[in-house]
Coordinates of N, CA and C in Angstrom, one line a residue:
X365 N -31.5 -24.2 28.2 CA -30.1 -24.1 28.6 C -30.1 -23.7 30.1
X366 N -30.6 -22.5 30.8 CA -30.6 -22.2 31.8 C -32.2 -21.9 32.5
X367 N -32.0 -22.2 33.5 CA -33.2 -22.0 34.6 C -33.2 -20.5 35.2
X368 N -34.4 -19.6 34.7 CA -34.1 -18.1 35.7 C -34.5 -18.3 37.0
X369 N -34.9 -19.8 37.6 CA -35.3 -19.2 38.6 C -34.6 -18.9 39.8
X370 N -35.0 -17.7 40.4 CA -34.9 -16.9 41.5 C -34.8 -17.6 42.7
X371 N -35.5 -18.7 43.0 CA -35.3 -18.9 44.2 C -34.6 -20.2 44.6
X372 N -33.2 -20.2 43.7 CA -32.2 -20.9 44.2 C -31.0 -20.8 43.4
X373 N -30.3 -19.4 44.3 CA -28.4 -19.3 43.3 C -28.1 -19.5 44.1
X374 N -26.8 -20.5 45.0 CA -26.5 -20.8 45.7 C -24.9 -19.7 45.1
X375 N -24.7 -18.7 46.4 CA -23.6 -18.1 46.4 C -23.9 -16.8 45.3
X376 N -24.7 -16.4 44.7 CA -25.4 -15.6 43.6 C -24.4 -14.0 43.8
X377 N -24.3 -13.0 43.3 CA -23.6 -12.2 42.9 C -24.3 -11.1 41.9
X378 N -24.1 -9.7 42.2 CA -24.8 -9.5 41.2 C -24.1 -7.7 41.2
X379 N -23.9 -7.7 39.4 CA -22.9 -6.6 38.8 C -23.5 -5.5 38.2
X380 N -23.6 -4.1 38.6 CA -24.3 -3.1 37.3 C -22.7 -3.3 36.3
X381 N -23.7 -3.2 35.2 CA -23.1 -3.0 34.2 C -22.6 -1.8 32.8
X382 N -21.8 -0.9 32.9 CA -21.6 0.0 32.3 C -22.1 -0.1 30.7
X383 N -22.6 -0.1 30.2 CA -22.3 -0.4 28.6 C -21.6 1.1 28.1
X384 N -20.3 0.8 27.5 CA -19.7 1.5 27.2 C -19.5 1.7 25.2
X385 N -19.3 3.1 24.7 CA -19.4 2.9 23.2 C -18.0 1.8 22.8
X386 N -17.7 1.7 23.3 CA -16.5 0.9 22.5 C -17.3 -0.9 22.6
X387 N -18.5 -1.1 23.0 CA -19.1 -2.1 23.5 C -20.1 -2.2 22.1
X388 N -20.4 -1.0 21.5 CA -21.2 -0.9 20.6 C -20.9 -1.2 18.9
X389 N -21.4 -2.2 18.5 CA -21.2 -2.9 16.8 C -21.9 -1.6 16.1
X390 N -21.7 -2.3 14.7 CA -22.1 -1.4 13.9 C -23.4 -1.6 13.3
X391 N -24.1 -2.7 14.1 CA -25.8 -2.6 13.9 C -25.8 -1.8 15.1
X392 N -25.5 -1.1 16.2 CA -25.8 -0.4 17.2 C -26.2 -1.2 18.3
X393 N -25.9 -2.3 18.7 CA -26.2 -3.2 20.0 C -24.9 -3.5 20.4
X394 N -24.7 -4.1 21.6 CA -23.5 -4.7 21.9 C -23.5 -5.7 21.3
X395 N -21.9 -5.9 21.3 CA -21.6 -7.2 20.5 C -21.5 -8.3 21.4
X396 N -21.6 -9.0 20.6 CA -21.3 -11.1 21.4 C -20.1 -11.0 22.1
X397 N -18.7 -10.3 22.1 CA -17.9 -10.5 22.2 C -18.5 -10.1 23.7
X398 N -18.9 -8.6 23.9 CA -18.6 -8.0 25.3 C -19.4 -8.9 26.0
X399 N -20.0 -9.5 26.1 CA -21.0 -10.7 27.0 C -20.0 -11.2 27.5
X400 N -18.7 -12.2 26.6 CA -17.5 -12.5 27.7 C -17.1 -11.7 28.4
X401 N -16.6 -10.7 28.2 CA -16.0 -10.1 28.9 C -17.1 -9.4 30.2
X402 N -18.1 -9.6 30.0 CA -19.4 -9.3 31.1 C -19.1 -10.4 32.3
X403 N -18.9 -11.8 31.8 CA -19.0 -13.3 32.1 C -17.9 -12.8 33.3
X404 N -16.6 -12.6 32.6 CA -15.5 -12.6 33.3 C -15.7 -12.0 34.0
X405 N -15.9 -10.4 34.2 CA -16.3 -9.7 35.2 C -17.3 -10.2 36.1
X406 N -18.0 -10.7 36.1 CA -19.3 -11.6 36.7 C -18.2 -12.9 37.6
X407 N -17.9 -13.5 37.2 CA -16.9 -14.2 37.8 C -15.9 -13.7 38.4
X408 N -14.9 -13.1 38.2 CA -14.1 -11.7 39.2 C -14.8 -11.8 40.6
X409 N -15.6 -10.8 40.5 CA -16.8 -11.0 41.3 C -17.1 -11.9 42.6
X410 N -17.6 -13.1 41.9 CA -17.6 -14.3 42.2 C -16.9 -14.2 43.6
X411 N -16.0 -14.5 43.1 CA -14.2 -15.1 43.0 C -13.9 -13.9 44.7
X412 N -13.8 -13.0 44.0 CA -13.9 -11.5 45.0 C -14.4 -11.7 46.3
X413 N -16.1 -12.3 46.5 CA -16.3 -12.9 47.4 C -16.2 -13.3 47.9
X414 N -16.4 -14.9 47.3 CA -16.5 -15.9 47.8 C -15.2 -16.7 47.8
X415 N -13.9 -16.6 46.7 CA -12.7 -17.2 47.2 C -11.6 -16.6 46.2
X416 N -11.1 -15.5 47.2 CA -10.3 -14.3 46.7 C -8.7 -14.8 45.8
X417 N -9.2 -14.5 44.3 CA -7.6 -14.8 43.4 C -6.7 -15.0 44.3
X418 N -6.0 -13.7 44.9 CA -4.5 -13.4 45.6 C -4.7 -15.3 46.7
X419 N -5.6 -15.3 47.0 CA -5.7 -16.2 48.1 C -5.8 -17.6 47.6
X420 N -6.1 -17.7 46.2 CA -6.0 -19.0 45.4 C -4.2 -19.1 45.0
X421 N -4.0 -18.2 44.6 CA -2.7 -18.2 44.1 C -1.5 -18.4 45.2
X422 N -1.5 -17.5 46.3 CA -1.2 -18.4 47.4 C -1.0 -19.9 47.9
X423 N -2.0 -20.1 47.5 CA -1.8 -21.8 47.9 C -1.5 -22.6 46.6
X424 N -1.4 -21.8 46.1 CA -1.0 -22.6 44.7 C -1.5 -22.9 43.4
X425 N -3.2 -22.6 43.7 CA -4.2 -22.8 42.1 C -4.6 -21.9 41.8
X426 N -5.2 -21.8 40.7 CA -6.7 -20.8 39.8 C -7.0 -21.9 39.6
X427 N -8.4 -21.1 39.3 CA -9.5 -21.3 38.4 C -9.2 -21.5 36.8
X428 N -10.1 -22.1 35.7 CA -9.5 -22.2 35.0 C -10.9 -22.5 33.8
X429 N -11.3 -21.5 32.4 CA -12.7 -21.9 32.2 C -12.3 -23.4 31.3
X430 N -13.5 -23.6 31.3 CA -13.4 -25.2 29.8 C -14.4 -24.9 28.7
X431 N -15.6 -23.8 29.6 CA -16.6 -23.3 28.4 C -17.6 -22.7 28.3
X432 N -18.1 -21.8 27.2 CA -19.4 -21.1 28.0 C -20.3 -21.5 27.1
X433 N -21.1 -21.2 27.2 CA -22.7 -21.2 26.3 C -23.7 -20.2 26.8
X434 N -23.8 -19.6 25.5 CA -24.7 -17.9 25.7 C -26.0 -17.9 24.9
X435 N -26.9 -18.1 25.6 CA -28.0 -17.8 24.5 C -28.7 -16.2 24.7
X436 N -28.9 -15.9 23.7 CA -28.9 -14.1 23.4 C -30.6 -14.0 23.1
X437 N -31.2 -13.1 23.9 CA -32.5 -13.1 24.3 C -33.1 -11.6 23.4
X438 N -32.3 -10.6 23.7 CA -32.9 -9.2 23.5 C -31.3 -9.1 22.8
X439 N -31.3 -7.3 22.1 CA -30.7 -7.1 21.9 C -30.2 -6.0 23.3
X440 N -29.0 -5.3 23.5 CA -28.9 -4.7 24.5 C -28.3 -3.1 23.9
X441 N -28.7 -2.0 24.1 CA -28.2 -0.9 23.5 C -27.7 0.2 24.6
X442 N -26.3 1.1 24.3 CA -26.0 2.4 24.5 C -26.3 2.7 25.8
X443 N -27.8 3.2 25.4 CA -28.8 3.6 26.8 C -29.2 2.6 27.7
X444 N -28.9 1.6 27.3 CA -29.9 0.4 28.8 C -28.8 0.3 30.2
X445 N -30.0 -0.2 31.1 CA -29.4 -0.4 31.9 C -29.5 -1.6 32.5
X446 N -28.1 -2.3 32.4 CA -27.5 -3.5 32.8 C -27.0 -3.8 34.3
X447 N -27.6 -5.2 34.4 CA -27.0 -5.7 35.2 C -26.7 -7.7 35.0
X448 N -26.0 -7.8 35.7 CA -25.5 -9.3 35.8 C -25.3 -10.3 37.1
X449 N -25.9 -11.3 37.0 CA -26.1 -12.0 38.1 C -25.7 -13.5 37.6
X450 N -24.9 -13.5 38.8 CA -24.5 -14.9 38.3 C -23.9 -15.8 39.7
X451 N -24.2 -17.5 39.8 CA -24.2 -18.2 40.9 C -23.8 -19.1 40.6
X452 N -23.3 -20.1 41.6 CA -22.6 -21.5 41.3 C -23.8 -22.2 41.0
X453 N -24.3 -22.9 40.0 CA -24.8 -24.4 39.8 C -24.6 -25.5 40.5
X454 N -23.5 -25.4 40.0 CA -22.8 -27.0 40.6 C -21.9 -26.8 40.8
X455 N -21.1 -27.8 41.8 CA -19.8 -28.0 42.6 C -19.7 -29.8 42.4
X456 N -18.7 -30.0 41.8 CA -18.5 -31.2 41.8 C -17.9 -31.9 42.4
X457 N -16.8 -32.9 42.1 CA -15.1 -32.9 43.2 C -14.5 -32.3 42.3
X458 N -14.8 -32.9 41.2 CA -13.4 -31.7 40.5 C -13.7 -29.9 39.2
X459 N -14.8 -30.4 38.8 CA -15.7 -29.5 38.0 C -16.5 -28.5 39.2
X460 N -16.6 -27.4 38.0 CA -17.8 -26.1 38.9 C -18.4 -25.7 37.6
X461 N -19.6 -25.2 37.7 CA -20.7 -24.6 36.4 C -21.4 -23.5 37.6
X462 N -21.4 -22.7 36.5 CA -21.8 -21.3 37.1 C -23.1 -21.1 36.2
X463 N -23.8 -19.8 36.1 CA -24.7 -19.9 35.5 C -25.4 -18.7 35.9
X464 N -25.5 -17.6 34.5 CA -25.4 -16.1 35.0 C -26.9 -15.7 33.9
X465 N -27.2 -14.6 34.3 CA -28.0 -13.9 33.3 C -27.7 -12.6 33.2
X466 N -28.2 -11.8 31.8 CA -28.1 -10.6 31.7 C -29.1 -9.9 31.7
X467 N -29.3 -8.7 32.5 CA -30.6 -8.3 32.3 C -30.9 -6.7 31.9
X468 N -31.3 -6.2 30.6 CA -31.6 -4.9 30.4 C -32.7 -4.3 30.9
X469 N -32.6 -3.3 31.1 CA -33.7 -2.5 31.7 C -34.8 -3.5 32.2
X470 N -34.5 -4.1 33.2 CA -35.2 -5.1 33.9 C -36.0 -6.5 32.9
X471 N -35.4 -6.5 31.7 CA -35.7 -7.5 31.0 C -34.2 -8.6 31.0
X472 N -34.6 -10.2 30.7 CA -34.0 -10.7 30.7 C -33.4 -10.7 28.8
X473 N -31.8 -10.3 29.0 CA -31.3 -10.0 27.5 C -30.2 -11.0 27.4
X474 N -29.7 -12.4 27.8 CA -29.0 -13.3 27.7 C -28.9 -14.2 29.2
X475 N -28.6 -15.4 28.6 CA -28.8 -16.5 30.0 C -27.3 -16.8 29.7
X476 N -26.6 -17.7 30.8 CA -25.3 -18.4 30.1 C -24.9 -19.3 31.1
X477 N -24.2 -20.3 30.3 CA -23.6 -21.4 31.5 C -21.8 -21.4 31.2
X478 N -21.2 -21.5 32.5 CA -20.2 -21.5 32.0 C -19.4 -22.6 33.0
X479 N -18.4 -23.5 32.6 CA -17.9 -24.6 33.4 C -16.6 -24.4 33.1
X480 N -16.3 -25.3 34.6 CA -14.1 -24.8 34.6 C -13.9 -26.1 35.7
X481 N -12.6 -25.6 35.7 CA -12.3 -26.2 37.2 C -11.4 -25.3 37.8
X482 N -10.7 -25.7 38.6 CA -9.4 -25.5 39.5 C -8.3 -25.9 39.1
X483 N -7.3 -25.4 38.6 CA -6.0 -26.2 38.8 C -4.8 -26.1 39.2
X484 N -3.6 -27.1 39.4 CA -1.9 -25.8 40.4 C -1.5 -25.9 39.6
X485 N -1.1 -24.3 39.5 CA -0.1 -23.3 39.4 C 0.8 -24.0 39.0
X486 N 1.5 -25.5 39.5 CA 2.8 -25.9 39.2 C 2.8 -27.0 38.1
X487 N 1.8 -27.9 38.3 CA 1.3 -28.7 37.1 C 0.3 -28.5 36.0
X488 N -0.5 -27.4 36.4 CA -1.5 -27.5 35.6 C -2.3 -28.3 35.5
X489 N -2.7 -29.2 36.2 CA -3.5 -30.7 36.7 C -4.6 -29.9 37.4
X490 N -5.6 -30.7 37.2 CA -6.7 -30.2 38.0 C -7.1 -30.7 39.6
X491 N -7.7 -30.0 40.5 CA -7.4 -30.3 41.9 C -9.0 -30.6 42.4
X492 N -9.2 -31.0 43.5 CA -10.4 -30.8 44.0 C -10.7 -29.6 44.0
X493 N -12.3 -29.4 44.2 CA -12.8 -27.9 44.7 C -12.3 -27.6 46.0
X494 N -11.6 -26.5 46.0 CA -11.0 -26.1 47.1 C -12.8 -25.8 48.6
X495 N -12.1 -26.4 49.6 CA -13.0 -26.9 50.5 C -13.6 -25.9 50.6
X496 N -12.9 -24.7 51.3 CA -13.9 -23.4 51.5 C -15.1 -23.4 50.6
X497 N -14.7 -23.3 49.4 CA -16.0 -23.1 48.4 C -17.0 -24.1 48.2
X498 N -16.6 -25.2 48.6 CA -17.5 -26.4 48.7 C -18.2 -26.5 49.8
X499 N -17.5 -25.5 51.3 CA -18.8 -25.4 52.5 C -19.7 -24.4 52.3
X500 N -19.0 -23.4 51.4 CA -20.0 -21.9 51.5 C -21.4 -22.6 50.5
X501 N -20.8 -23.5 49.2 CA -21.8 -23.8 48.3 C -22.6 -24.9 49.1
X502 N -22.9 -25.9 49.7 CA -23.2 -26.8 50.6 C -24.3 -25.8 51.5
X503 N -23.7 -25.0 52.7 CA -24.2 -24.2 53.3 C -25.5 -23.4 52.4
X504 N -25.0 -22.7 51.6 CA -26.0 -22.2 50.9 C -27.1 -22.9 50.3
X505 N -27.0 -24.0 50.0 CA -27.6 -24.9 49.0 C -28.9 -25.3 49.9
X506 N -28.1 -25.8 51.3 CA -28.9 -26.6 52.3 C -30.2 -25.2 53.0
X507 N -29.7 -23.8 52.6 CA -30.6 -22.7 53.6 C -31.7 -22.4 52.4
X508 N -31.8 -22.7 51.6 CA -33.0 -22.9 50.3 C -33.8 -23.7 50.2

């Protein structure tokens, strides 16, 4: 599914992660669920960076997901300490795929791919990749 290697996330990001008890199932690991909501935060992020919500909405779009895929490596508990990293894949004309991992206490504890696009606010129709993000990912791509 996903590639760990290190030496190429174009635009890459990277989150500590709280694991909080309300995070914790009743086999005592986190559940499947909070990994989305890890994703999302991971993407926020992103976004935060590299092409700020307030500033998408502005001109008229978001972002928008189509889908993720998580493969679950370790279990993650209570005590660990998390973090999350996550970078653009791909940039298409109209599609983007991101592509994050989770990592506990310096182990790799889930990989994931997630794909979306862009679309306006007024239609809900999908738009090109808004340019900025297509020179920063370009730019990046090309210094690797």
């Amino acid at each position: 599914m996903l590639t760990t290697n290190n030496s190429h996330r174009p635009l890459e990001v990277v989150l500590t992660i709280p694991v909080r008890t309300y995070d914790i199932d009743f086999a005592g690991i986190v559940s499947n669920i909070v990994y989305i909501k890890w994703l999302e935060d991971l993407r926020l992020k992103f976004l935060e960076e590299h092409l700020p919500i307030h500033q998408q909405m502005e001109q008229g779009y978001v972002p928008v997901l189509a889908g993720t895929e998580i493969e679950y490596k370790r279990p993650i508990k209570l005590i660990d300490q998390v973090i999350g990293r996550l970078w653009a894949s791909d940039l298409g004309r109209l599609k983007w795929t991101v592509q994050a991992e989770i990592l506990s206490n310096n182990q790799l504890a889930a990989v994931a791919t997630q794909k979306g696009a862009f679309v306006n606010l007024q239609t809900g129709r999908p738009i090109t990749i808004p340019e900025e993000l297509q020179h920063k990912y370009l730019t990046t791509k090309k210094s690797n």
